[in-house]
PDB file of C-alpha atoms in Angstrom:
ATOM      1  CA  MET Z   1     150.581  45.566  33.283  1.00  0.00           C
ATOM      2  CA  LYS Z   2     151.103  44.287  36.673  1.00  0.00           C
ATOM      3  CA  ASN Z   3     152.508  46.033  39.675  1.00  0.00           C
ATOM      4  CA  ILE Z   4     151.120  49.474  38.572  1.00  0.00           C
ATOM      5  CA  ARG Z   5     149.440  51.164  41.484  1.00  0.00           C
ATOM      6  CA  GLY Z   6     147.706  53.759  39.120  1.00  0.00           C
ATOM      7  CA  CYS Z   7     147.995  57.094  37.964  1.00  0.00           C
ATOM      8  CA  PRO Z   8     149.372  59.465  40.548  1.00  0.00           C
ATOM      9  CA  LYS Z   9     147.088  62.243  39.275  1.00  0.00           C
ATOM     10  CA  CYS Z  10     143.712  60.576  39.070  1.00  0.00           C
ATOM     11  CA  GLY Z  11     144.266  57.019  40.366  1.00  0.00           C
ATOM     12  CA  SER Z  12     143.278  55.217  37.307  1.00  0.00           C
ATOM     13  CA  GLU Z  13     144.712  51.889  36.780  1.00  0.00           C
ATOM     14  CA  ARG Z  14     144.579  52.315  32.966  1.00  0.00           C
ATOM     15  CA  VAL Z  15     148.147  53.184  32.551  1.00  0.00           C
ATOM     16  CA  ILE Z  16     150.390  52.096  29.829  1.00  0.00           C
ATOM     17  CA  LYS Z  17     154.088  52.390  28.897  1.00  0.00           C
ATOM     18  CA  ILE Z  18     155.478  55.138  26.663  1.00  0.00           C
ATOM     19  CA  VAL Z  19     157.782  53.640  24.177  1.00  0.00           C
ATOM     20  CA  TYR Z  20     160.592  55.579  22.635  1.00  0.00           C
ATOM     21  CA  GLY Z  21     162.633  55.047  19.550  1.00  0.00           C
ATOM     22  CA  TYR Z  22     161.959  54.602  15.754  1.00  0.00           C
ATOM     23  CA  PRO Z  23     158.343  52.742  15.677  1.00  0.00           C
ATOM     24  CA  LEU Z  24     158.270  49.558  14.008  1.00  0.00           C
ATOM     25  CA  GLU Z  25     154.964  48.189  12.377  1.00  0.00           C
ATOM     26  CA  PHE Z  26     153.952  46.200  15.380  1.00  0.00           C
ATOM     27  CA  MET Z  27     154.466  49.153  17.625  1.00  0.00           C
ATOM     28  CA  LEU Z  28     152.097  51.236  15.383  1.00  0.00           C
ATOM     29  CA  ARG Z  29     149.554  48.543  15.617  1.00  0.00           C
ATOM     30  CA  GLN Z  30     150.009  48.473  19.473  1.00  0.00           C
ATOM     31  CA  GLU Z  31     149.526  52.299  19.740  1.00  0.00           C
ATOM     32  CA  ARG Z  32     146.372  52.109  17.484  1.00  0.00           C
ATOM     33  CA  MET Z  33     144.867  49.320  19.879  1.00  0.00           C
ATOM     34  CA  GLY Z  34     145.665  51.576  22.998  1.00  0.00           C
ATOM     35  CA  GLU Z  35     148.324  49.226  24.383  1.00  0.00           C
ATOM     36  CA  ILE Z  36     151.266  51.613  24.339  1.00  0.00           C
ATOM     37  CA  LYS Z  37     151.910  55.303  23.709  1.00  0.00           C
ATOM     38  CA  LEU Z  38     154.748  56.395  21.437  1.00  0.00           C
ATOM     39  CA  GLY Z  39     157.012  58.883  22.759  1.00  0.00           C
ATOM     40  CA  GLY Z  40     159.275  59.919  19.815  1.00  0.00           C
ATOM     41  CA  CYS Z  41     162.593  58.683  18.567  1.00  0.00           C
ATOM     42  CA  ILE Z  42     164.762  60.410  21.082  1.00  0.00           C
ATOM     43  CA  GLN Z  43     164.546  59.816  24.920  1.00  0.00           C
ATOM     44  CA  LYS Z  44     166.059  61.705  27.658  1.00  0.00           C
ATOM     45  CA  SER Z  45     166.693  60.464  31.118  1.00  0.00           C
ATOM     46  CA  THR Z  46     164.030  62.876  32.412  1.00  0.00           C
ATOM     47  CA  ASP Z  47     161.182  61.906  29.920  1.00  0.00           C
ATOM     48  CA  PRO Z  48     158.130  60.111  31.356  1.00  0.00           C
ATOM     49  CA  GLU Z  49     157.847  56.391  31.067  1.00  0.00           C
ATOM     50  CA  LEU Z  50     153.981  55.818  31.704  1.00  0.00           C
ATOM     51  CA  PHE Z  51     150.722  57.323  30.409  1.00  0.00           C
ATOM     52  CA  CYS Z  52     147.277  57.469  32.010  1.00  0.00           C
ATOM     53  CA  LYS Z  53     144.727  56.793  29.466  1.00  0.00           C
ATOM     54  CA  ASP Z  54     142.064  58.417  31.441  1.00  0.00           C
ATOM     55  CA  CYS Z  55     143.419  61.787  32.405  1.00  0.00           C
ATOM     56  CA  LYS Z  56     146.196  61.883  29.818  1.00  0.00           C
ATOM     57  CA  PHE Z  57     148.890  62.411  32.425  1.00  0.00           C
ATOM     58  CA  SER Z  58     152.401  61.321  31.670  1.00  0.00           C
ATOM     59  CA  PHE Z  59     154.742  60.478  34.470  1.00  0.00           C
ATOM     60  CA  ARG Z  60     157.873  58.499  35.551  1.00  0.00           C
ATOM     61  CA  LYS Z  61     157.552  55.202  37.376  1.00  0.00           C
ATOM     62  CA  PRO Z  62     158.159  55.378  41.172  1.00  0.00           C
ATOM     63  CA  VAL Z  63     161.697  54.274  41.962  1.00  0.00           C
ATOM     64  CA  ASN Z  64     160.841  51.620  44.497  1.00  0.00           C
ATOM     65  CA  ASP Z  65     158.280  49.942  42.158  1.00  0.00           C
ATOM     66  CA  LYS Z  66     158.899  47.310  39.442  1.00  0.00           C
ATOM     67  CA  PHE Z  67     157.117  47.440  36.095  1.00  0.00           C
ATOM     68  CA  SER Z  68     157.069  44.695  33.567  1.00  0.00           C
TER      69      SER Z  68
END
């Protein structure tokens, strides 16, 4: 993913998106490969959007940053 500055807790750049909704087969494969994290079927506006693969911290993206 580009434009990610890193995890606000540990500074790692190994950050992936958290994907919400009913997971399709390709999403399950992406999660097994460590490309995304599944966040459950229902998303609230306050739920985290990103996940640090190093320290396991989940967080929302900064307001003024753009994530692809």
